[in-house]
CSV table of N, CA and C in Angstrom, one decimal:
chain,number,residue,atom,x,y,z
P,1109,MET,N,27.4,-14.3,-11.2
P,1109,MET,CA,26.4,-13.6,-11.6
P,1109,MET,C,25.4,-13.2,-10.3
P,1110,ILE,N,25.3,-14.1,-9.4
P,1110,ILE,CA,24.3,-13.9,-8.3
P,1110,ILE,C,25.3,-14.1,-7.0
P,1111,ARG,N,25.1,-13.1,-6.1
P,1111,ARG,CA,25.8,-13.2,-4.8
P,1111,ARG,C,24.9,-12.7,-3.8
P,1112,ALA,N,25.3,-13.0,-2.6
P,1112,ALA,CA,24.6,-12.3,-1.2
P,1112,ALA,C,24.9,-10.8,-1.3
P,1113,ALA,N,24.0,-10.0,-1.0
P,1113,ALA,CA,24.2,-8.5,-0.9
P,1113,ALA,C,25.2,-8.3,0.2
P,1114,THR,N,25.8,-7.2,0.1
P,1114,THR,CA,26.7,-6.6,1.2
P,1114,THR,C,26.2,-5.3,1.5
P,1115,VAL,N,26.7,-4.7,2.7
P,1115,VAL,CA,26.4,-3.4,3.1
P,1115,VAL,C,26.5,-2.4,2.0
P,1116,ALA,N,27.6,-2.6,1.3
P,1116,ALA,CA,28.0,-1.5,0.3
P,1116,ALA,C,27.0,-1.5,-0.8
P,1117,ASP,N,26.1,-2.6,-1.0
P,1117,ASP,CA,25.2,-2.7,-2.0
P,1117,ASP,C,23.8,-2.0,-1.6
P,1118,VAL,N,23.8,-1.5,-0.3
P,1118,VAL,CA,22.5,-0.9,0.0
P,1118,VAL,C,22.1,0.1,-0.7
P,1119,PRO,N,22.9,1.3,-1.2
P,1119,PRO,CA,22.4,2.3,-2.1
P,1119,PRO,C,21.9,1.8,-3.4
P,1120,VAL,N,22.5,1.0,-4.2
P,1120,VAL,CA,21.9,0.5,-5.3
P,1120,VAL,C,20.8,-0.3,-5.2
P,1121,ILE,N,20.6,-1.2,-4.0
P,1121,ILE,CA,19.4,-1.8,-3.8
P,1121,ILE,C,18.2,-0.8,-3.6
P,1122,HIS,N,18.5,0.3,-2.8
P,1122,HIS,CA,17.5,1.4,-2.5
P,1122,HIS,C,17.1,1.9,-3.9
P,1123,THR,N,18.0,2.1,-4.8
P,1123,THR,CA,17.7,2.7,-6.0
P,1123,THR,C,16.9,1.8,-6.9
P,1124,LEU,N,17.2,0.4,-6.9
P,1124,LEU,CA,16.4,-0.6,-7.6
P,1124,LEU,C,14.9,-0.7,-7.0
P,1125,ILE,N,14.9,-0.6,-5.7
P,1125,ILE,CA,13.6,-0.7,-5.1
P,1125,ILE,C,12.7,0.5,-5.7
P,1126,ARG,N,13.3,1.6,-5.7
P,1126,ARG,CA,12.5,2.8,-6.2
P,1126,ARG,C,12.1,2.6,-7.7
P,1127,GLU,N,13.0,2.0,-8.4
P,1127,GLU,CA,12.8,1.6,-9.8
P,1127,GLU,C,11.6,0.7,-10.0
P,1128,LEU,N,11.6,-0.3,-9.0
P,1128,LEU,CA,10.6,-1.2,-9.1
P,1128,LEU,C,9.2,-0.6,-8.7
P,1129,ALA,N,9.2,0.2,-7.7
P,1129,ALA,CA,8.0,1.1,-7.3
P,1129,ALA,C,7.6,1.8,-8.3
P,1130,GLU,N,8.4,2.5,-9.2
P,1130,GLU,CA,8.0,3.2,-10.3
P,1130,GLU,C,7.4,2.3,-11.3
P,1131,TYR,N,7.8,1.4,-11.6
P,1131,TYR,CA,7.3,0.3,-12.7
P,1131,TYR,C,6.0,-0.3,-12.3
P,1132,GLU,N,5.7,-0.5,-10.9
P,1132,GLU,CA,4.5,-0.9,-10.4
P,1132,GLU,C,3.5,0.2,-10.2
P,1133,LYS,N,3.8,1.4,-10.6
P,1133,LYS,CA,3.2,2.5,-10.4
P,1133,LYS,C,2.6,3.0,-9.1
P,1134,ALA,N,3.6,2.8,-8.2
P,1134,ALA,CA,3.3,3.0,-6.8
P,1134,ALA,C,4.6,3.7,-6.1
P,1135,LEU,N,5.3,4.7,-6.8
P,1135,LEU,CA,6.4,5.3,-6.3
P,1135,LEU,C,6.2,6.1,-5.1
P,1136,ASP,N,5.0,6.5,-5.1
P,1136,ASP,CA,4.7,7.4,-3.7
P,1136,ASP,C,4.7,6.3,-2.4
P,1137,GLU,N,4.4,5.1,-2.6
P,1137,GLU,CA,4.4,4.2,-1.5
P,1137,GLU,C,5.9,3.7,-1.1
P,1138,ALA,N,6.8,3.9,-1.9
P,1138,ALA,CA,8.2,3.5,-1.5
P,1138,ALA,C,8.9,4.5,-0.7
P,1139,LYS,N,8.8,4.3,0.7
P,1139,LYS,CA,9.1,5.2,1.7
P,1139,LYS,C,10.4,4.8,2.4
P,1140,ALA,N,11.0,3.5,2.1
P,1140,ALA,CA,12.0,3.1,2.9
P,1140,ALA,C,13.3,3.8,2.5
P,1141,THR,N,14.1,4.1,3.5
P,1141,THR,CA,15.3,4.7,3.4
P,1141,THR,C,16.5,3.9,3.4
P,1142,GLU,N,17.6,4.4,2.8
P,1142,GLU,CA,18.7,3.5,2.8
P,1142,GLU,C,19.2,3.1,4.2
P,1143,GLU,N,19.0,3.9,5.3
P,1143,GLU,CA,19.3,3.5,6.6
P,1143,GLU,C,18.4,2.3,7.1
P,1144,GLN,N,17.0,2.5,6.9
P,1144,GLN,CA,16.2,1.4,7.1
P,1144,GLN,C,16.6,0.0,6.5
P,1145,LEU,N,16.9,0.2,5.2
P,1145,LEU,CA,17.3,-1.1,4.5
P,1145,LEU,C,18.7,-1.6,5.1
P,1146,ARG,N,19.5,-0.7,5.4
P,1146,ARG,CA,20.8,-1.3,6.0
P,1146,ARG,C,20.4,-2.0,7.4
P,1147,GLU,N,19.7,-1.4,8.2
P,1147,GLU,CA,19.3,-2.0,9.5
P,1147,GLU,C,18.5,-3.5,9.2
P,1148,ALA,N,17.7,-3.4,8.3
P,1148,ALA,CA,16.7,-4.5,8.1
P,1148,ALA,C,17.6,-5.7,7.5
P,1149,LEU,N,18.6,-5.4,6.7
P,1149,LEU,CA,19.3,-6.4,6.0
P,1149,LEU,C,20.6,-6.7,6.8
P,1150,PHE,N,21.2,-5.7,7.5
P,1150,PHE,CA,22.4,-6.1,8.1
P,1150,PHE,C,22.7,-5.6,9.6
P,1151,GLY,N,21.5,-5.3,10.2
P,1151,GLY,CA,21.6,-4.8,11.5
P,1151,GLY,C,21.9,-6.0,12.6
P,1152,GLU,N,21.8,-5.8,13.8
P,1152,GLU,CA,22.0,-6.8,14.8
P,1152,GLU,C,21.0,-8.0,14.6
P,1153,ARG,N,19.7,-7.7,14.2
P,1153,ARG,CA,18.8,-8.8,14.1
P,1153,ARG,C,18.0,-8.5,12.7
P,1154,PRO,N,18.9,-9.1,11.6
P,1154,PRO,CA,18.3,-8.8,10.2
P,1154,PRO,C,16.9,-9.4,10.1
P,1155,ALA,N,16.0,-8.6,9.5
P,1155,ALA,CA,14.7,-9.0,9.2
P,1155,ALA,C,14.5,-9.7,7.8
P,1156,ALA,N,15.3,-9.3,7.0
P,1156,ALA,CA,15.3,-9.9,5.6
P,1156,ALA,C,16.7,-10.2,5.0
P,1157,HIS,N,16.8,-10.8,3.8
P,1157,HIS,CA,18.1,-11.1,3.2
P,1157,HIS,C,18.0,-10.6,1.9
P,1158,ALA,N,19.2,-10.4,1.1
P,1158,ALA,CA,19.1,-9.9,-0.2
P,1158,ALA,C,20.2,-10.6,-1.1
P,1159,LEU,N,19.8,-10.8,-2.3
P,1159,LEU,CA,20.8,-11.3,-3.3
P,1159,LEU,C,20.7,-10.1,-4.4
P,1160,VAL,N,22.0,-10.2,-5.0
P,1160,VAL,CA,22.1,-9.1,-6.2
P,1160,VAL,C,22.6,-9.9,-7.3
P,1161,ALA,N,22.0,-9.4,-8.5
P,1161,ALA,CA,22.3,-9.9,-9.7
P,1161,ALA,C,23.6,-9.1,-10.3
P,1162,VAL,N,24.8,-9.4,-10.7
P,1162,VAL,CA,25.7,-8.6,-11.1
P,1162,VAL,C,26.2,-9.1,-12.6
P,1163,ASP,N,26.5,-8.0,-13.4
P,1163,ASP,CA,26.8,-8.3,-14.8
P,1163,ASP,C,28.3,-8.6,-14.6
P,1164,ASP,N,28.7,-9.8,-15.2
P,1164,ASP,CA,30.0,-10.4,-15.2
P,1164,ASP,C,30.9,-9.5,-15.9
P,1165,GLU,N,30.6,-8.7,-16.9
P,1165,GLU,CA,31.5,-7.9,-17.7
P,1165,GLU,C,31.8,-6.6,-17.1
P,1166,ASP,N,30.8,-5.9,-16.6
P,1166,ASP,CA,31.3,-4.6,-16.0
P,1166,ASP,C,31.0,-4.5,-14.6
P,1167,GLY,N,30.5,-5.4,-13.9
P,1167,GLY,CA,30.3,-5.6,-12.3
P,1167,GLY,C,29.2,-4.7,-11.9
P,1168,GLU,N,28.4,-4.2,-12.7
P,1168,GLU,CA,27.2,-3.5,-12.4
P,1168,GLU,C,26.1,-4.4,-11.8
P,1169,VAL,N,25.6,-3.9,-10.8
P,1169,VAL,CA,24.5,-4.6,-10.1
P,1169,VAL,C,23.2,-4.4,-10.9
P,1170,VAL,N,22.6,-5.1,-11.6
P,1170,VAL,CA,21.5,-5.1,-12.5
P,1170,VAL,C,20.2,-5.5,-11.9
P,1171,GLY,N,20.1,-6.1,-10.8
P,1171,GLY,CA,18.8,-6.7,-10.2
P,1171,GLY,C,19.1,-7.2,-8.8
P,1172,PHE,N,18.1,-7.6,-8.3
P,1172,PHE,CA,18.1,-7.8,-6.7
P,1172,PHE,C,16.8,-8.8,-6.4
P,1173,ALA,N,17.1,-9.4,-5.3
P,1173,ALA,CA,15.9,-10.2,-4.7
P,1173,ALA,C,16.0,-10.0,-3.1
P,1174,VAL,N,14.9,-9.5,-2.5
P,1174,VAL,CA,14.8,-9.4,-1.1
P,1174,VAL,C,13.8,-10.4,-0.6
P,1175,TRP,N,14.3,-11.3,0.4
P,1175,TRP,CA,13.4,-12.3,0.8
P,1175,TRP,C,13.5,-12.6,2.4
P,1176,PHE,N,12.6,-13.1,2.9
P,1176,PHE,CA,12.6,-13.4,4.3
P,1176,PHE,C,11.9,-14.8,4.6
P,1177,LEU,N,12.2,-15.4,5.8
P,1177,LEU,CA,11.6,-16.6,6.1
P,1177,LEU,C,10.2,-16.4,6.6
P,1178,ASN,N,9.3,-17.5,6.1
P,1178,ASN,CA,7.9,-17.7,6.7
P,1178,ASN,C,7.9,-19.0,7.2
P,1179,PHE,N,6.7,-19.5,7.7
P,1179,PHE,CA,6.6,-20.7,8.2
P,1179,PHE,C,5.1,-21.2,7.9
P,1180,SER,N,5.2,-22.6,7.5
P,1180,SER,CA,4.1,-23.2,7.2
P,1180,SER,C,3.5,-24.2,8.4
P,1181,THR,N,2.4,-23.8,9.1
P,1181,THR,CA,2.0,-24.6,10.1
P,1181,THR,C,1.5,-26.2,9.6
P,1182,TRP,N,1.2,-26.0,8.4
P,1182,TRP,CA,0.6,-27.4,7.7
P,1182,TRP,C,1.8,-28.2,7.4
P,1183,ARG,N,2.9,-27.6,7.0
P,1183,ARG,CA,4.1,-28.5,6.7
P,1183,ARG,C,5.1,-28.6,7.7
P,1184,GLY,N,5.0,-27.6,8.6
P,1184,GLY,CA,5.9,-27.8,9.7
P,1184,GLY,C,7.3,-27.3,9.5
P,1185,VAL,N,7.5,-26.6,8.5
P,1185,VAL,CA,8.8,-26.1,8.1
P,1185,VAL,C,8.8,-24.7,7.6
P,1186,HIS,N,9.9,-24.0,7.6
P,1186,HIS,CA,10.1,-22.7,7.0
P,1186,HIS,C,9.9,-22.8,5.5
P,1187,GLY,N,9.5,-21.7,4.9
P,1187,GLY,CA,9.6,-21.4,3.6
P,1187,GLY,C,10.2,-20.0,3.3
P,1188,VAL,N,10.3,-19.6,2.1
P,1188,VAL,CA,10.9,-18.3,1.7
P,1188,VAL,C,9.8,-17.5,1.1
P,1189,TYR,N,9.6,-16.2,1.6
P,1189,TYR,CA,8.7,-15.3,0.8
P,1189,TYR,C,9.6,-14.3,0.2
P,1190,LEU,N,9.5,-14.2,-1.2
P,1190,LEU,CA,10.2,-13.3,-1.9
P,1190,LEU,C,9.5,-12.1,-1.9
P,1191,GLU,N,10.0,-10.9,-1.2
P,1191,GLU,CA,9.2,-9.7,-1.3
P,1191,GLU,C,9.4,-8.9,-2.4
P,1192,ASP,N,10.6,-8.9,-3.0
P,1192,ASP,CA,10.9,-8.2,-4.2
P,1192,ASP,C,11.9,-8.9,-5.1
P,1193,LEU,N,11.6,-9.0,-6.5
P,1193,LEU,CA,12.4,-9.4,-7.5
P,1193,LEU,C,12.4,-8.4,-8.6
P,1194,TYR,N,13.6,-8.0,-9.0
P,1194,TYR,CA,13.6,-6.8,-10.0
P,1194,TYR,C,14.9,-6.9,-10.8
P,1195,VAL,N,14.7,-6.9,-12.1
P,1195,VAL,CA,15.9,-6.7,-12.9
P,1195,VAL,C,15.6,-5.5,-13.8
P,1196,ARG,N,16.5,-4.6,-13.9
P,1196,ARG,CA,16.4,-3.4,-14.7
P,1196,ARG,C,15.9,-3.8,-16.1
P,1197,PRO,N,15.0,-3.0,-16.7
P,1197,PRO,CA,14.4,-3.4,-17.9
P,1197,PRO,C,15.4,-3.7,-19.1
P,1198,GLU,N,16.4,-2.8,-19.2
P,1198,GLU,CA,17.3,-3.2,-20.3
P,1198,GLU,C,18.2,-4.2,-20.1
P,1199,ARG,N,18.2,-4.9,-18.9
P,1199,ARG,CA,18.9,-6.2,-18.7
P,1199,ARG,C,18.0,-7.4,-18.8
P,1200,ARG,N,16.8,-7.2,-18.7
P,1200,ARG,CA,15.8,-8.4,-18.8
P,1200,ARG,C,16.1,-9.3,-20.0
P,1201,GLY,N,15.9,-10.5,-19.8
P,1201,GLY,CA,16.3,-11.5,-20.9
P,1201,GLY,C,17.6,-12.0,-20.9
P,1202,GLY,N,18.5,-11.5,-20.0
P,1202,GLY,CA,19.8,-12.0,-19.8
P,1202,GLY,C,19.9,-13.1,-18.9
P,1203,GLY,N,18.8,-13.5,-18.2
P,1203,GLY,CA,18.9,-14.8,-17.4
P,1203,GLY,C,19.1,-14.2,-15.9
P,1204,TYR,N,19.1,-12.9,-15.7
P,1204,TYR,CA,19.3,-12.5,-14.2
P,1204,TYR,C,18.2,-12.9,-13.3
P,1205,GLY,N,16.9,-12.7,-13.8
P,1205,GLY,CA,15.8,-13.1,-13.0
P,1205,GLY,C,15.6,-14.6,-12.6
P,1206,LYS,N,16.0,-15.4,-13.6
P,1206,LYS,CA,15.8,-16.9,-13.6
P,1206,LYS,C,17.1,-17.3,-12.5
P,1207,ALA,N,18.1,-16.7,-12.7
P,1207,ALA,CA,19.3,-16.9,-11.8
P,1207,ALA,C,19.0,-16.5,-10.3
P,1208,LEU,N,18.3,-15.4,-10.2
P,1208,LEU,CA,18.0,-15.1,-8.8
P,1208,LEU,C,17.1,-16.1,-8.2
P,1209,LEU,N,16.1,-16.5,-8.9
P,1209,LEU,CA,15.1,-17.4,-8.5
P,1209,LEU,C,15.7,-18.8,-8.2
P,1210,ARG,N,16.5,-19.2,-9.2
P,1210,ARG,CA,17.4,-20.4,-9.1
P,1210,ARG,C,18.0,-20.5,-7.7
P,1211,GLU,N,18.8,-19.3,-7.3
P,1211,GLU,CA,19.5,-19.3,-6.1
P,1211,GLU,C,18.6,-19.5,-5.0
P,1212,LEU,N,17.4,-18.8,-4.9
P,1212,LEU,CA,16.5,-18.9,-3.9
P,1212,LEU,C,16.0,-20.3,-3.7
P,1213,ALA,N,15.7,-21.0,-4.9
P,1213,ALA,CA,15.3,-22.3,-4.9
P,1213,ALA,C,16.3,-23.2,-4.3
P,1214,ARG,N,17.6,-23.0,-4.6
P,1214,ARG,CA,18.7,-23.7,-4.2
P,1214,ARG,C,18.7,-23.6,-2.6
P,1215,ILE,N,18.7,-22.3,-2.2
P,1215,ILE,CA,18.6,-22.0,-0.8
P,1215,ILE,C,17.5,-22.9,0.1
P,1216,CYS,N,16.3,-22.9,-0.6
P,1216,CYS,CA,15.1,-23.7,0.1
P,1216,CYS,C,15.5,-25.2,0.0
P,1217,VAL,N,16.1,-25.9,-1.1
P,1217,VAL,CA,16.2,-27.2,-1.1
P,1217,VAL,C,17.4,-27.5,-0.1
P,1218,GLU,N,18.5,-26.9,-0.1
P,1218,GLU,CA,19.6,-26.9,0.9
P,1218,GLU,C,19.3,-27.0,2.3
P,1219,ARG,N,18.3,-26.0,2.6
P,1219,ARG,CA,17.9,-25.9,3.9
P,1219,ARG,C,16.7,-26.5,4.4
P,1220,GLY,N,16.1,-27.2,3.6
P,1220,GLY,CA,14.9,-28.1,3.9
P,1220,GLY,C,13.6,-27.3,3.8
P,1221,TYR,N,13.6,-26.0,3.3
P,1221,TYR,CA,12.5,-25.3,3.4
P,1221,TYR,C,11.4,-25.7,2.3
P,1222,GLY,N,10.0,-25.7,2.6
P,1222,GLY,CA,9.2,-26.3,1.9
P,1222,GLY,C,8.5,-25.6,0.7
P,1223,ARG,N,8.7,-24.2,0.8
P,1223,ARG,CA,8.1,-23.4,-0.2
P,1223,ARG,C,9.0,-22.2,-0.6
P,1224,LEU,N,8.7,-21.6,-1.8
P,1224,LEU,CA,9.1,-20.5,-2.2
P,1224,LEU,C,8.1,-19.8,-2.8
P,1225,GLU,N,7.6,-18.7,-2.3
P,1225,GLU,CA,6.5,-18.0,-2.8
P,1225,GLU,C,6.5,-16.4,-2.9
P,1226,TRP,N,5.7,-15.9,-3.7
P,1226,TRP,CA,5.7,-14.3,-3.8
P,1226,TRP,C,4.4,-13.9,-4.4
P,1227,SER,N,4.1,-12.6,-4.6
P,1227,SER,CA,3.1,-12.1,-5.1
P,1227,SER,C,3.4,-11.4,-6.3
P,1228,VAL,N,2.5,-11.3,-7.4
P,1228,VAL,CA,2.8,-10.5,-8.6
P,1228,VAL,C,1.4,-9.8,-9.0
P,1229,LEU,N,1.6,-8.5,-9.4
P,1229,LEU,CA,0.4,-7.8,-9.7
P,1229,LEU,C,-0.3,-8.5,-10.8
P,1230,ASP,N,-1.4,-8.4,-10.8
P,1230,ASP,CA,-2.4,-9.4,-11.8
P,1230,ASP,C,-2.3,-8.7,-13.3
P,1231,TRP,N,-1.9,-7.4,-13.4
P,1231,TRP,CA,-1.6,-6.8,-14.8
P,1231,TRP,C,-0.3,-6.9,-15.3
P,1232,ASN,N,0.7,-7.6,-14.6
P,1232,ASN,CA,2.1,-7.7,-15.2
P,1232,ASN,C,2.3,-9.0,-15.8
P,1233,ALA,N,1.7,-9.1,-17.1
P,1233,ALA,CA,1.7,-10.2,-17.8
P,1233,ALA,C,3.0,-10.8,-18.1
P,1234,PRO,N,4.1,-10.0,-18.4
P,1234,PRO,CA,5.4,-10.4,-18.7
P,1234,PRO,C,6.0,-11.3,-17.5
P,1235,ALA,N,5.7,-10.7,-16.2
P,1235,ALA,CA,6.3,-11.5,-15.1
P,1235,ALA,C,5.5,-12.7,-14.8
P,1236,ILE,N,4.2,-12.6,-15.0
P,1236,ILE,CA,3.5,-13.8,-14.9
P,1236,ILE,C,3.8,-14.9,-15.8
P,1237,ALA,N,4.0,-14.6,-17.1
P,1237,ALA,CA,4.4,-15.6,-18.1
P,1237,ALA,C,5.7,-16.2,-17.7
P,1238,PHE,N,6.7,-15.3,-17.3
P,1238,PHE,CA,8.1,-15.7,-16.9
P,1238,PHE,C,8.0,-16.7,-15.8
P,1239,TYR,N,7.2,-16.4,-14.7
P,1239,TYR,CA,7.1,-17.2,-13.5
P,1239,TYR,C,6.5,-18.6,-13.9
P,1240,GLU,N,5.4,-18.6,-14.8
P,1240,GLU,CA,4.7,-19.9,-15.1
P,1240,GLU,C,5.7,-20.7,-15.9
P,1241,SER,N,6.5,-20.1,-16.8
P,1241,SER,CA,7.6,-20.9,-17.6
P,1241,SER,C,8.4,-21.6,-16.7
P,1242,LEU,N,8.6,-21.1,-15.4
P,1242,LEU,CA,9.4,-21.8,-14.5
P,1242,LEU,C,8.8,-22.9,-13.7
P,1243,GLY,N,7.4,-23.1,-13.9
P,1243,GLY,CA,6.6,-24.0,-13.1
P,1243,GLY,C,5.9,-23.5,-12.0
P,1244,ALA,N,6.0,-22.2,-11.7
P,1244,ALA,CA,5.2,-21.6,-10.6
P,1244,ALA,C,3.7,-21.4,-11.0
P,1245,ARG,N,2.9,-21.6,-10.2
P,1245,ARG,CA,1.5,-21.6,-10.3
P,1245,ARG,C,0.8,-20.6,-9.5
P,1246,PRO,N,-0.3,-19.8,-9.9
P,1246,PRO,CA,-1.0,-19.0,-9.0
P,1246,PRO,C,-1.6,-19.6,-8.0
P,1247,GLN,N,-1.9,-19.0,-6.9
P,1247,GLN,CA,-2.7,-19.6,-5.8
P,1247,GLN,C,-4.2,-18.8,-5.8
P,1248,ASP,N,-4.9,-19.0,-6.7
P,1248,ASP,CA,-6.1,-18.3,-7.1
P,1248,ASP,C,-7.1,-18.3,-5.9
P,1249,GLU,N,-7.1,-19.3,-5.3
P,1249,GLU,CA,-8.1,-19.5,-4.1
P,1249,GLU,C,-7.8,-18.6,-2.8
P,1250,TRP,N,-6.6,-17.8,-2.8
P,1250,TRP,CA,-6.3,-17.0,-1.7
P,1250,TRP,C,-6.3,-15.5,-2.1
P,1251,THR,N,-6.7,-14.6,-1.3
P,1251,THR,CA,-6.8,-13.2,-1.5
P,1251,THR,C,-6.0,-12.7,-0.4
P,1252,VAL,N,-5.1,-11.8,-0.8
P,1252,VAL,CA,-4.1,-11.0,0.2
P,1252,VAL,C,-5.0,-9.9,0.9
P,1253,TYR,N,-4.8,-9.8,2.1
P,1253,TYR,CA,-5.4,-8.7,2.9
P,1253,TYR,C,-4.3,-7.9,3.5
P,1254,ARG,N,-4.5,-6.4,3.8
P,1254,ARG,CA,-3.5,-5.9,4.4
P,1254,ARG,C,-4.0,-4.7,5.1
P,1255,LEU,N,-3.4,-4.5,6.4
P,1255,LEU,CA,-3.7,-3.3,7.2
P,1255,LEU,C,-2.4,-2.5,7.2
P,1256,THR,N,-2.6,-1.2,6.8
P,1256,THR,CA,-1.6,-0.1,7.0
P,1256,THR,C,-2.0,1.1,7.6
P,1257,ASP,N,-1.1,2.0,7.8
P,1257,ASP,CA,-1.5,3.4,8.2
P,1257,ASP,C,-2.5,3.4,9.2
P,1258,GLY,N,-3.5,4.4,9.0
P,1258,GLY,CA,-4.5,4.5,10.0
P,1258,GLY,C,-5.4,3.3,10.4
P,1259,ALA,N,-5.6,2.4,9.4
P,1259,ALA,CA,-6.6,1.3,9.7
P,1259,ALA,C,-5.7,0.4,10.6
P,1260,LEU,N,-4.4,0.3,10.4
P,1260,LEU,CA,-3.5,-0.6,11.3
P,1260,LEU,C,-3.3,0.1,12.7
P,1261,ALA,N,-3.2,1.3,12.8
P,1261,ALA,CA,-3.2,2.1,14.0
P,1261,ALA,C,-4.6,1.9,14.7
P,1262,ALA,N,-5.6,2.0,14.0
P,1262,ALA,CA,-6.8,2.0,14.7
P,1262,ALA,C,-7.3,0.8,15.4
P,1263,LEU,N,-6.8,-0.3,14.6
P,1263,LEU,CA,-7.0,-1.6,15.2
P,1263,LEU,C,-6.1,-2.0,16.3
P,1264,GLY,N,-4.8,-1.6,16.2
P,1264,GLY,CA,-3.7,-1.8,17.2
P,1264,GLY,C,-3.9,-0.9,18.4
P,1265,THR,N,-4.8,0.1,18.4
P,1265,THR,CA,-4.9,0.9,19.7
P,1265,THR,C,-6.3,0.8,20.1
P,1266,ALA,N,-7.2,0.0,19.3
P,1266,ALA,CA,-8.6,-0.2,19.9
P,1266,ALA,C,-8.6,-1.0,21.2
P,1267,GLY,N,-9.4,-0.7,22.0
P,1267,GLY,CA,-9.5,-1.2,23.4
P,1267,GLY,C,-11.0,-1.3,23.8
C-alpha cells in the first residue's frame, strides 16, 4: 500500500499537490512545476523524499507524503519534517493516511531520528482529530514565522 516514490510518480504527485493546495484554499500559491519536483526528489542532491499510497486493487496512487530531514540541537539527532500529507477525499477512511504516517514513524525509529513533526491549518478539524487519534499533540507554545517573496528578497539584499 505504501512505497517510496519513483521518478514516474512525479506527475501524479504534482497533481496531488495541486489538489492539496486547492483543499487548503491556496491554489494560487502552489507554483512548483513537475521539473522542480523531479529535481528536488530525484536530482543529484535531493532536497526531499516522497512516499506514495497505492490502492492495492487498481494500482492508483491515491495519496502521498513529502518529507525531509531536520535537526534538533537539543536532542542532537535528526528528525523528519513532514511537508505534505494528502489522501484524495474519496479515498479517506481507507487507512492510507495512517499507513503513510506509520511508514514515516518506522523510518524515524529505524534510523534513530528523534522527531516526526508537521504543521496543520487550525481550521482543518478532521486532520487535527486524525493526528490526535494517533497520539500527536499540538505545540501550542510555538508560532511559525515565514519570509517569502519581497520580504525575503529585501532582507537577503539589505546591507
